[in-house]
Coordinates of C-alpha atoms and ligand atoms in Angstrom, one line a residue:
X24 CA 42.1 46.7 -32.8
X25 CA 40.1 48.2 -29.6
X26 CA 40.8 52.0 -29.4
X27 CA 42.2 53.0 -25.6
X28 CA 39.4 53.6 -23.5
X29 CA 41.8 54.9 -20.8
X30 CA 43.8 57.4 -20.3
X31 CA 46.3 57.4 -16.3
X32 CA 47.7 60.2 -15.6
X33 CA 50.3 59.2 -13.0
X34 CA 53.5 60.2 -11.6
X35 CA 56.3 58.1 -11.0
X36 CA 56.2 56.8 -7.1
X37 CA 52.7 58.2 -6.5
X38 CA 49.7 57.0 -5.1
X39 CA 48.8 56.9 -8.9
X40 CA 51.0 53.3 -8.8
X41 CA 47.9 52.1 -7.1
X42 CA 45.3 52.5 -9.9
X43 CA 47.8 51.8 -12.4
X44 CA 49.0 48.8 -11.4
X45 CA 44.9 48.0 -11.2
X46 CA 45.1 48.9 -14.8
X47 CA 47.9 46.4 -15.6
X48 CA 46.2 43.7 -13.4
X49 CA 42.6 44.1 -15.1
X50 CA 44.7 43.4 -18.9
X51 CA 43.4 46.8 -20.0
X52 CA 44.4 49.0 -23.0
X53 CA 45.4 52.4 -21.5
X54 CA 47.9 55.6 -22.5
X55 CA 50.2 56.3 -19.4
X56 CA 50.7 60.0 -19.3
X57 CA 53.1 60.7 -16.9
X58 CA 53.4 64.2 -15.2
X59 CA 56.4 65.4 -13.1
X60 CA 55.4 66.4 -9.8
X61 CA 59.1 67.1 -8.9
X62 CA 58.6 69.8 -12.0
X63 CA 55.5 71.6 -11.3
X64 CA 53.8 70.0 -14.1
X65 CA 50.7 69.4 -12.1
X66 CA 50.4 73.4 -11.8
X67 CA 50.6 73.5 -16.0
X68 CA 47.6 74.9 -17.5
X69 CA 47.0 71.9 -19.5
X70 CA 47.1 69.4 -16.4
X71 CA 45.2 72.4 -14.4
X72 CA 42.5 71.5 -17.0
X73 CA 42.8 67.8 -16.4
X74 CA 42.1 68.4 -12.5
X75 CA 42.0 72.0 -11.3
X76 CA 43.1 70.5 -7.9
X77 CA 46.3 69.4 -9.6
X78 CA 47.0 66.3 -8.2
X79 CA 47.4 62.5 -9.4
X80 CA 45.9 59.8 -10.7
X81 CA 43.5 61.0 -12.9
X82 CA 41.6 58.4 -14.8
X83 CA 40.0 59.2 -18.2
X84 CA 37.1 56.6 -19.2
X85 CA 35.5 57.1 -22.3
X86 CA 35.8 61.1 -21.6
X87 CA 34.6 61.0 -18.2
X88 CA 37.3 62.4 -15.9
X89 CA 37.7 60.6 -12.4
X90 CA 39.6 61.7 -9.7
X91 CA 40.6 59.8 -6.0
X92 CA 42.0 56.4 -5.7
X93 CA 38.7 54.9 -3.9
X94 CA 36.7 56.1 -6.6
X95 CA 39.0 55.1 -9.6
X96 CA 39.6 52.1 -7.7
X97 CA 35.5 51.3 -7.6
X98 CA 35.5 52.3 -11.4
X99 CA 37.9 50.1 -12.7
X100 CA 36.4 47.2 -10.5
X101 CA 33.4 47.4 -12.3
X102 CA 34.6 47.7 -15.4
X103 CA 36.7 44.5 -14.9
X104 CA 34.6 42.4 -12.8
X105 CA 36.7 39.1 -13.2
X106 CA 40.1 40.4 -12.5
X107 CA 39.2 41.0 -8.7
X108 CA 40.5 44.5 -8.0
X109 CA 38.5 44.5 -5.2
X110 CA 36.9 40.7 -3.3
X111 CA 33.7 40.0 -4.3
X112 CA 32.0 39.1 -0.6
X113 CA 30.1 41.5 1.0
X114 CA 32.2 41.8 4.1
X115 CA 35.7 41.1 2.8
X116 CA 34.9 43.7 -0.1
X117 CA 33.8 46.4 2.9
X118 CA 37.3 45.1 4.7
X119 CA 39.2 46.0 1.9
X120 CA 37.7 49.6 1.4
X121 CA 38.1 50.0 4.9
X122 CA 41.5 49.4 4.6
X123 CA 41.9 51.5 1.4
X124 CA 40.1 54.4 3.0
X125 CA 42.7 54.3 5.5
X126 CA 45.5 54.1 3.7
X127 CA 44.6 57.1 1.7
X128 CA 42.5 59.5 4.4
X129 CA 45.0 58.9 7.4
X130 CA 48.5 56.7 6.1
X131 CA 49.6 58.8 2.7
X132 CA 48.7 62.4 4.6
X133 CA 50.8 61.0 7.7
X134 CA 53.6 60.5 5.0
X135 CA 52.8 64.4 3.5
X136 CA 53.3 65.8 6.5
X137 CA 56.8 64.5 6.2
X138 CA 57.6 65.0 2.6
X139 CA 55.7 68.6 1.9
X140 CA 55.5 70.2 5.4
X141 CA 55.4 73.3 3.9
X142 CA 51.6 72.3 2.9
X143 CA 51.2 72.4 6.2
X144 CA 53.0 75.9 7.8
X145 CA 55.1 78.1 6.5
X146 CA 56.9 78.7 9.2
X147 CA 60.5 77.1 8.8
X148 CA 60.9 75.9 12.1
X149 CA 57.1 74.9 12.1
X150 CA 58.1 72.9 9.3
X151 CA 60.7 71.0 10.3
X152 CA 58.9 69.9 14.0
X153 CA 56.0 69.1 11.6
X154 CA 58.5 66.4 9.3
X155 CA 59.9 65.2 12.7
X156 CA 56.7 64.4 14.2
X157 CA 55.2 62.4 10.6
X158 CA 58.3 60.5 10.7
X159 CA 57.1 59.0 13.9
X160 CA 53.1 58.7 12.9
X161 CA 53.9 57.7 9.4
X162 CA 56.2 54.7 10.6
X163 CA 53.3 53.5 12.9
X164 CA 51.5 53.1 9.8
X165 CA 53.6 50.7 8.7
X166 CA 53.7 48.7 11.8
X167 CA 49.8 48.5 11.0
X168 CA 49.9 47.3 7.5
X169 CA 52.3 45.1 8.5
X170 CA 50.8 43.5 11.6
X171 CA 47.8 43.1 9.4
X172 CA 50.4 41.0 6.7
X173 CA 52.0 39.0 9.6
X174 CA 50.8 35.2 9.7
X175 CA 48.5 36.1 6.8
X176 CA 47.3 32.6 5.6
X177 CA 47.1 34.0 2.0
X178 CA 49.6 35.6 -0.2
X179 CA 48.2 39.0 -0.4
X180 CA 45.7 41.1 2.0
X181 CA 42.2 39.9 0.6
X182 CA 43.6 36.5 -0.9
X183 CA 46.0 35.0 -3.3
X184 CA 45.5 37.7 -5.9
X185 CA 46.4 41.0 -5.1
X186 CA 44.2 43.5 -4.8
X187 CA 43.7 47.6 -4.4
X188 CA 45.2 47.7 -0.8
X189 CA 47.8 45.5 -1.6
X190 CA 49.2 48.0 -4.4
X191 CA 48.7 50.8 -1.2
X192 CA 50.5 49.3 1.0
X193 CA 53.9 48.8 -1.3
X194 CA 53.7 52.3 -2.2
X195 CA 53.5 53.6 1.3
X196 CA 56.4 51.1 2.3
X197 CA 58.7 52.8 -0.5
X198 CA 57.6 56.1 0.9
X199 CA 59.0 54.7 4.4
X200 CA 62.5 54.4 2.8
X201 CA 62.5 58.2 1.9
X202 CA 61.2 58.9 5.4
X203 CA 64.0 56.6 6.8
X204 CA 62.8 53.3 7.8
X205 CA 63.9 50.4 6.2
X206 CA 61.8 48.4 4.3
X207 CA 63.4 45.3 5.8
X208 CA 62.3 46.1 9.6
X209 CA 59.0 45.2 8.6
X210 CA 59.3 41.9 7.5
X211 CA 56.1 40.9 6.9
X212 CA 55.4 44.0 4.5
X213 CA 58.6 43.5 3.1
X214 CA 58.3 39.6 2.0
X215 CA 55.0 40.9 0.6
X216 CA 56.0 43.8 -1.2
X217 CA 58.7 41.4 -3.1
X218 CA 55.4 39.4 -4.0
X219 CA 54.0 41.9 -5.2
X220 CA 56.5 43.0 -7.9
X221 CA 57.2 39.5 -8.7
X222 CA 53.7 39.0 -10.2
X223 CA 53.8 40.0 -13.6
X224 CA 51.0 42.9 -14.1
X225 CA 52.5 44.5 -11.2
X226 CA 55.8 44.0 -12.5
X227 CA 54.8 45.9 -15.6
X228 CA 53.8 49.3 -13.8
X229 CA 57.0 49.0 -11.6
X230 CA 59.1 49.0 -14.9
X231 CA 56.8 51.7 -16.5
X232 CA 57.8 54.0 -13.4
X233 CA 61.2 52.3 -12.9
X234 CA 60.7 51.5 -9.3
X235 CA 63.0 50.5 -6.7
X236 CA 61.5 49.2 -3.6
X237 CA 64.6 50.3 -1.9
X238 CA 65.2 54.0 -1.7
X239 CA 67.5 56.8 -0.6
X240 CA 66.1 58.5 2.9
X241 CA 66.0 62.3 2.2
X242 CA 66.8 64.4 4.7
Ligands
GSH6 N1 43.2 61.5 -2.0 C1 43.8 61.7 -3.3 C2 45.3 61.9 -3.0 C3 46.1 62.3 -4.3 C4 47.5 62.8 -4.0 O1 47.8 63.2 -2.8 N2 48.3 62.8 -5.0 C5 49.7 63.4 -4.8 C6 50.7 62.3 -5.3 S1 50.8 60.9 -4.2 C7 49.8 64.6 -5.7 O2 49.3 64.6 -6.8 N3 50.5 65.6 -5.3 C8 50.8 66.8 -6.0 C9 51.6 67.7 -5.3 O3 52.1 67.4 -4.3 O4 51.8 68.9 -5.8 C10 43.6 60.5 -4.2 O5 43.1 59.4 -3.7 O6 43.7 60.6 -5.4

């Protein structure tokens, strides 16, 4: 038997889905270790010496430590060359890192700013204008990703495998339900989100984190 080469530390909901759904889709031998964000765990010693900027994913190859999706996404890609992870033509591979780069530089910090204001002021008041206004930026992300999925002639963004931004944009959708829009107003991101977790890799990582693509708005 093949020792693990991987290690994912992930949390449950996180961006870390994305790589570790990658993971599941490239048929790799990993050890999920999963850290409560919701407990401080990312501010434990141990996890401080995992990343010092406590935060997931964190990939561990072969003692290497690697840190932000794009990267980790790149990694994996290359280590798995025939499971897709990211399209293999020139300008369809730069569309979909485009799109990634997005998702994680302007659509997930749109979504902080409405889930951790306090990252942002500490000012009370501050803080709840600050979740008000991402409410409104973050649901305009959606409308992007799924504009970009309406009339799509393929099943998923980049073709009829999924790939990285695919496994993006289904996290950021269940972050719109805590942020209080509906999944189901965006259709198109919707019907592809249930596509998504009907494949069976993907399927896997969802059950590993017990996902719901429905979810309780907070307030
Ligand atoms: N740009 C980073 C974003 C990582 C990130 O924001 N991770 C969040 C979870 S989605 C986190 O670990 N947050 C820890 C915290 O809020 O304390 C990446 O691509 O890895």
């Amino acid at each position: 038997m093949t020792a693990n080469r991987f290690t994912l530390y992930f949390a449950p909901g996180a961006c870390s889905f994305v790589p570790h759904a990658l993971l599941e889709l490239a048929g790799a031998a990993f050890e999920p270790r999963m850290v409560k964000l919701h407990k401080g765990e990312q501010h434990s010693p141990d996890y401080l010496a995992v990343n010092p900027r406590a935060q997931v994913p964190v990939l561990v190859d072969s003692g290497h430590t690697i840190t932000q999706i794009l990267a980790i996404t790149q990694h994996l890609d290359a280590a798995f060359p025939a499971a897709d992870l990211l399209p293999k033509e020139a300008f369809t591979r730069t569309s979909a890192l485009s799109l990634l780069a997005w998702m994680n530089n302007t659509a997930h910090p749109a979504f902080t700013h409405f889930f951790k204001p306090d990252k942002f002021t500490s000012d009370d008041s501050a803080q709840a204008a600050v979740r008000e206004h991402a409410r409104t930026t973050f649901k305009a992300c959606l409308n992007d990703i799924n504009n970009r999925l309406t009339d799509l002639p393929t099943a998923f963004l980049f073709g009829n495998e999924p790939s990285a931004p695919d496994l993006y944009a289904l996290v950021l959708m269940r972050w719109g339900g805590f942020a209080g829009h509906d999944p189901k107003q965006f259709g198109a991101l919707w019907a592809h989100a249930n596509r998504l977790a009907a494949h069976p890799a993907v399927a896997r990582a969802i059950e590993r984190e017990k996902l719901q693509l429905e979810v309780a708005a907070i307030a």
